[in-house]
Coordinates of C-alpha atoms and ligand atoms in Angstrom, one line a residue:
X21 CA 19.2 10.9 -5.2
X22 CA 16.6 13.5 -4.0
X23 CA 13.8 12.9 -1.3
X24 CA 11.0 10.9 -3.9
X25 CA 7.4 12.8 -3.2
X26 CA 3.8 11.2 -3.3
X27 CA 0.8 12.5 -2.6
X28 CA 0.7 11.0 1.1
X29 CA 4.1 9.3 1.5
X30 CA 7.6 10.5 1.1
X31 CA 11.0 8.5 0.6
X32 CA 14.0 9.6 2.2
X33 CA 17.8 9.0 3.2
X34 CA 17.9 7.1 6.8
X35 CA 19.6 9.3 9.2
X36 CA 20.9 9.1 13.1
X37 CA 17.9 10.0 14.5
X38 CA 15.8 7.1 13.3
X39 CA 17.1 4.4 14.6
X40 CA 15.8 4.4 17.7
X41 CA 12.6 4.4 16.6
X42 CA 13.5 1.4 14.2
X43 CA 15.0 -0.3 17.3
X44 CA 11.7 0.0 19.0
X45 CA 9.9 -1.7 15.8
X46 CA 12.2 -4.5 15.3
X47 CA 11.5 -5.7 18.9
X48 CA 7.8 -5.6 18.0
X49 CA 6.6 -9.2 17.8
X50 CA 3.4 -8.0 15.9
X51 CA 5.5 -6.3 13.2
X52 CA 8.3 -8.9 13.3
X53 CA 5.9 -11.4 12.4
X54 CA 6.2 -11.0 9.2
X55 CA 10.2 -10.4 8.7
X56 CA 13.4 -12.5 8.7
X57 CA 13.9 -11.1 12.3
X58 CA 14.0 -13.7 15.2
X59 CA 16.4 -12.5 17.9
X60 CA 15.6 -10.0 20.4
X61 CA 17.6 -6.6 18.7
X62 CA 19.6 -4.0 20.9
X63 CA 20.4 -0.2 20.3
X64 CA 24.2 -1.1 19.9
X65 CA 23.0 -3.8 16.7
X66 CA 20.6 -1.1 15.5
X67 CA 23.8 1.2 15.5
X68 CA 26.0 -1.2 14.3
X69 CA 23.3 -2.0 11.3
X70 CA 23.1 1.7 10.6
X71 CA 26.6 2.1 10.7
X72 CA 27.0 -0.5 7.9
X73 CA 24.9 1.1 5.7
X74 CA 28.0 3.8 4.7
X75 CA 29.7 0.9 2.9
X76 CA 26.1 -0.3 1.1
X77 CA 26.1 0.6 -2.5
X78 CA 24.3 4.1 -2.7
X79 CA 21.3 2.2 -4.8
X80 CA 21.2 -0.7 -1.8
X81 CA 20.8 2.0 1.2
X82 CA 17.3 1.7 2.6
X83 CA 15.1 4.7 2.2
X84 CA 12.8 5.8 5.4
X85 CA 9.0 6.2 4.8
X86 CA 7.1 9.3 6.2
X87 CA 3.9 10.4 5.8
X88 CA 2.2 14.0 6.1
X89 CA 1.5 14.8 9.6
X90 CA 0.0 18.5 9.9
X91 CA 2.6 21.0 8.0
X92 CA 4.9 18.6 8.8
X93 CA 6.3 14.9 8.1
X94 CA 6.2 11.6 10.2
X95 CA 8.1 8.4 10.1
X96 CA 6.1 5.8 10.0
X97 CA 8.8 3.0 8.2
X98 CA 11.4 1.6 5.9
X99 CA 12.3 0.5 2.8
X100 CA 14.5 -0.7 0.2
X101 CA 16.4 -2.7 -2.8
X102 CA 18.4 -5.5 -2.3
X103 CA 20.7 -7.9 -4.7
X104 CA 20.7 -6.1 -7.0
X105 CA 22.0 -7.6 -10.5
X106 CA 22.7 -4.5 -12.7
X107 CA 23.0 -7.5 -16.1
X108 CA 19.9 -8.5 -15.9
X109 CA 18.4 -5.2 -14.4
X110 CA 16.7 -6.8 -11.5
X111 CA 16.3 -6.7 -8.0
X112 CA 14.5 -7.7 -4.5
X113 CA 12.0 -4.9 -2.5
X114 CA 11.4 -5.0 1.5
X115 CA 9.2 -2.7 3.1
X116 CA 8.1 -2.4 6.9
X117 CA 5.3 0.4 7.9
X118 CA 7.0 -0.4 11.8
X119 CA 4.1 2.1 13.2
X120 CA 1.1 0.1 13.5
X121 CA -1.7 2.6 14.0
X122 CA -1.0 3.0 10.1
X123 CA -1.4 -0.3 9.4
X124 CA -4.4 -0.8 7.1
X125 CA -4.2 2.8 5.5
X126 CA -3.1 2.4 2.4
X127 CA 0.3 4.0 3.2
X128 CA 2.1 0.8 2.7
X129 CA 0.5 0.2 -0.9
X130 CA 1.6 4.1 -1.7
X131 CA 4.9 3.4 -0.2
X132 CA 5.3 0.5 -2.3
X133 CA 3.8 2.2 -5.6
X134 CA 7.1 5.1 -5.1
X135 CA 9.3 2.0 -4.4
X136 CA 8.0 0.6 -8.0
X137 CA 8.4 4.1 -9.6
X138 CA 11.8 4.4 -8.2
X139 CA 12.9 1.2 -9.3
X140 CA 11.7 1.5 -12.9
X141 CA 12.5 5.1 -13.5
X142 CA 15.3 5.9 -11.5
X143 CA 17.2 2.8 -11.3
X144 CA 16.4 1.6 -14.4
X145 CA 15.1 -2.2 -13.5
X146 CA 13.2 -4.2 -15.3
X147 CA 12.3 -6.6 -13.1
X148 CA 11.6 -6.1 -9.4
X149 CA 10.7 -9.4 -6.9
X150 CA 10.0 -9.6 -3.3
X151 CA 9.2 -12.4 -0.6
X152 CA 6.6 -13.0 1.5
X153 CA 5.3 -15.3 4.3
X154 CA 2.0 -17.3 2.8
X155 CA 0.6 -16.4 6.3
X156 CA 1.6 -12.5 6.1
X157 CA -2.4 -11.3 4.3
X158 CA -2.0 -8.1 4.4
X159 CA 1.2 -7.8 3.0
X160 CA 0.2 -9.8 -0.1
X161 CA -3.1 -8.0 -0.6
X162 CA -0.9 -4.9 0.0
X163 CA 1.4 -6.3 -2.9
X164 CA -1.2 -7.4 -5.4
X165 CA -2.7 -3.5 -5.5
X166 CA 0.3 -1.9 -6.4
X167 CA 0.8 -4.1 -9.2
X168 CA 2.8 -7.3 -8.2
X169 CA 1.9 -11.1 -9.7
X170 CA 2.2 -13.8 -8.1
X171 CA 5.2 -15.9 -9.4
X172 CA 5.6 -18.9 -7.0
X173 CA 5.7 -21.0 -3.7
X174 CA 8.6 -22.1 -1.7
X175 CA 6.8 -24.4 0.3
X176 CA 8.0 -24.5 4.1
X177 CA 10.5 -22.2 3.6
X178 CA 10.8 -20.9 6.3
X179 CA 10.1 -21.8 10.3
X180 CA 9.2 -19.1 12.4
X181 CA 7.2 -19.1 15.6
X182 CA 7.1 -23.0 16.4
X183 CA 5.7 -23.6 12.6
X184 CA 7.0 -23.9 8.9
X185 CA 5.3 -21.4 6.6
X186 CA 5.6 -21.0 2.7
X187 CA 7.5 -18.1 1.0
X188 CA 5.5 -16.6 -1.7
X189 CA 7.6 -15.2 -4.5
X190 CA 5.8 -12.0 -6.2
X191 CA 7.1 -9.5 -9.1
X192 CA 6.7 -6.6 -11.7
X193 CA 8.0 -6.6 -14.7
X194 CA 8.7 -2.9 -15.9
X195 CA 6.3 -3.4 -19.3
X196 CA 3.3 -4.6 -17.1
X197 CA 4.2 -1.2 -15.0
X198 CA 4.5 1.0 -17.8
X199 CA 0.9 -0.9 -19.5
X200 CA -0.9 -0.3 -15.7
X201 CA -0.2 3.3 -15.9
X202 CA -1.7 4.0 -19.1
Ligands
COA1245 C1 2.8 -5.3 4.9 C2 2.6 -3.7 5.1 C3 3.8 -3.1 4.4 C4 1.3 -3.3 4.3 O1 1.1 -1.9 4.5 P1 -0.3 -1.4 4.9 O2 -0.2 0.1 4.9 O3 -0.7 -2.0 6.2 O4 -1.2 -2.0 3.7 P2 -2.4 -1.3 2.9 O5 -3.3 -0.6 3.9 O6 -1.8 -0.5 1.8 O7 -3.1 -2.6 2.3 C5 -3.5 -3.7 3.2 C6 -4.6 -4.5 2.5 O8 -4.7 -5.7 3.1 C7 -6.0 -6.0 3.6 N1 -5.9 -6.8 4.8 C8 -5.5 -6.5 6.1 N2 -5.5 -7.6 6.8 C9 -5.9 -8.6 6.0 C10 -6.1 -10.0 6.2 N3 -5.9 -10.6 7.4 N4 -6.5 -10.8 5.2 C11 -6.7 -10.2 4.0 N5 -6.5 -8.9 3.7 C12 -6.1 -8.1 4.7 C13 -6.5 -4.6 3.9 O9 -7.9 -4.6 4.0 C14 -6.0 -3.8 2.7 O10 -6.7 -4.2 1.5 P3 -7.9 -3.3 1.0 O11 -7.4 -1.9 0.7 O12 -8.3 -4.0 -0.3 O13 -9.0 -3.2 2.0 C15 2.5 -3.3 6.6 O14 1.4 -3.8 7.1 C16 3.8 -3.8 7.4 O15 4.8 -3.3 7.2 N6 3.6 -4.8 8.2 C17 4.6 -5.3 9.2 C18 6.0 -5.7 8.5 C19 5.7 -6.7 7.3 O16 5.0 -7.6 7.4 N7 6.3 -6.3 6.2 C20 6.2 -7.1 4.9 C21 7.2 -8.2 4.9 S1 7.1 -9.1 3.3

């Protein structure tokens, strides 16, 4: 797989190098607020997480998000598929813009649109579902502009923060992507 090009946004391999700046997002409350992250995260788990990823089927590894920065690119995130179940050709999205000053930008809806294209045209799904806290409002507006439904509620699914919140279940089918880019 080659590095996927938009016009802002670019998806890449996860090298060395990034994980420190991942271990410095992961320990951000504000950006954890929304993820299945609760523990305080050292360097030596980041490591040991990035070091698992060699033994991750190649269409499983997570793919960093930069975005144009002068003549050059920055990273601003991360990405990927999960469970992916290569019968029925579907599989789960996550996506974390861990940079905050981007929040609000659009870069995570672009992000998300190359994640879709990916999916569909390079991996060949036809069905691609993610989660997401009921509370998490930018994520799911983020989500319903590049294309996902809303499919259902698990209510109080999860407890995070002294409360129970529900998970929101959202999708794309690969013929309503193929109709909304005609
Ligand atoms: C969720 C995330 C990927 C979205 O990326 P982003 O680049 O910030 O999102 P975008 O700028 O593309 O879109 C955000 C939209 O939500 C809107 N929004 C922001 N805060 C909102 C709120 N409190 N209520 C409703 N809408 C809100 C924005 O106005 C924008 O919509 P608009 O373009 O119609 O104005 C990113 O914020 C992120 O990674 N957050 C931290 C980790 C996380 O929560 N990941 C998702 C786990 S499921």
């Amino acid at each position: 797989m080659s590095i996927i090009y938009g016009d802002r946004v670019r998806l890449r391999a996860v090298e060395r190098k990034d994980v420190e700046q991942f271990h410095e997002w992961i320990n951000d409350p504000e950006v954890t607020a929304g993820l299945a992250l609760y523990l305080p995260m050292s360097m030596r788990d980041e490591e040991g997480w990035f070091e698992g990823l060699a033994s991750r089927p190649p269409q499983e590894k997570p793919l960093a998000i930069d975005c144009r920065a002068g003549e050059g690119w920055k990273l601003i995130g991360n990405s990927g598929f999960f469970d992916l179940d290569h019968t029925a050709r579907s599989g789960e999205i996550g996506i974390m813009i861990g940079d905050k000053s981007y929040w609000n930008r659009g870069y995570g809806t672009e992000a998300m649109s190359l994640l879709l294209r990916h999916g569909f045209e390079t991996l060949n799904l036809n069905r691609i579902s993610l989660r997401v806290y009921a509370r998490n409002l930018r994520a799911i507006r983020s989500y319903e502009k590049a294309g996902f439904s809303h499919e259902g509620r698990l209510r109080e699914a999860v407890y995070k923060r002294g409360a129970y919140d529900d998970v929101l279940i959202m999708s794309v089918l690969r013929s309503e992507w193929d109709a909304g880019r005609k």
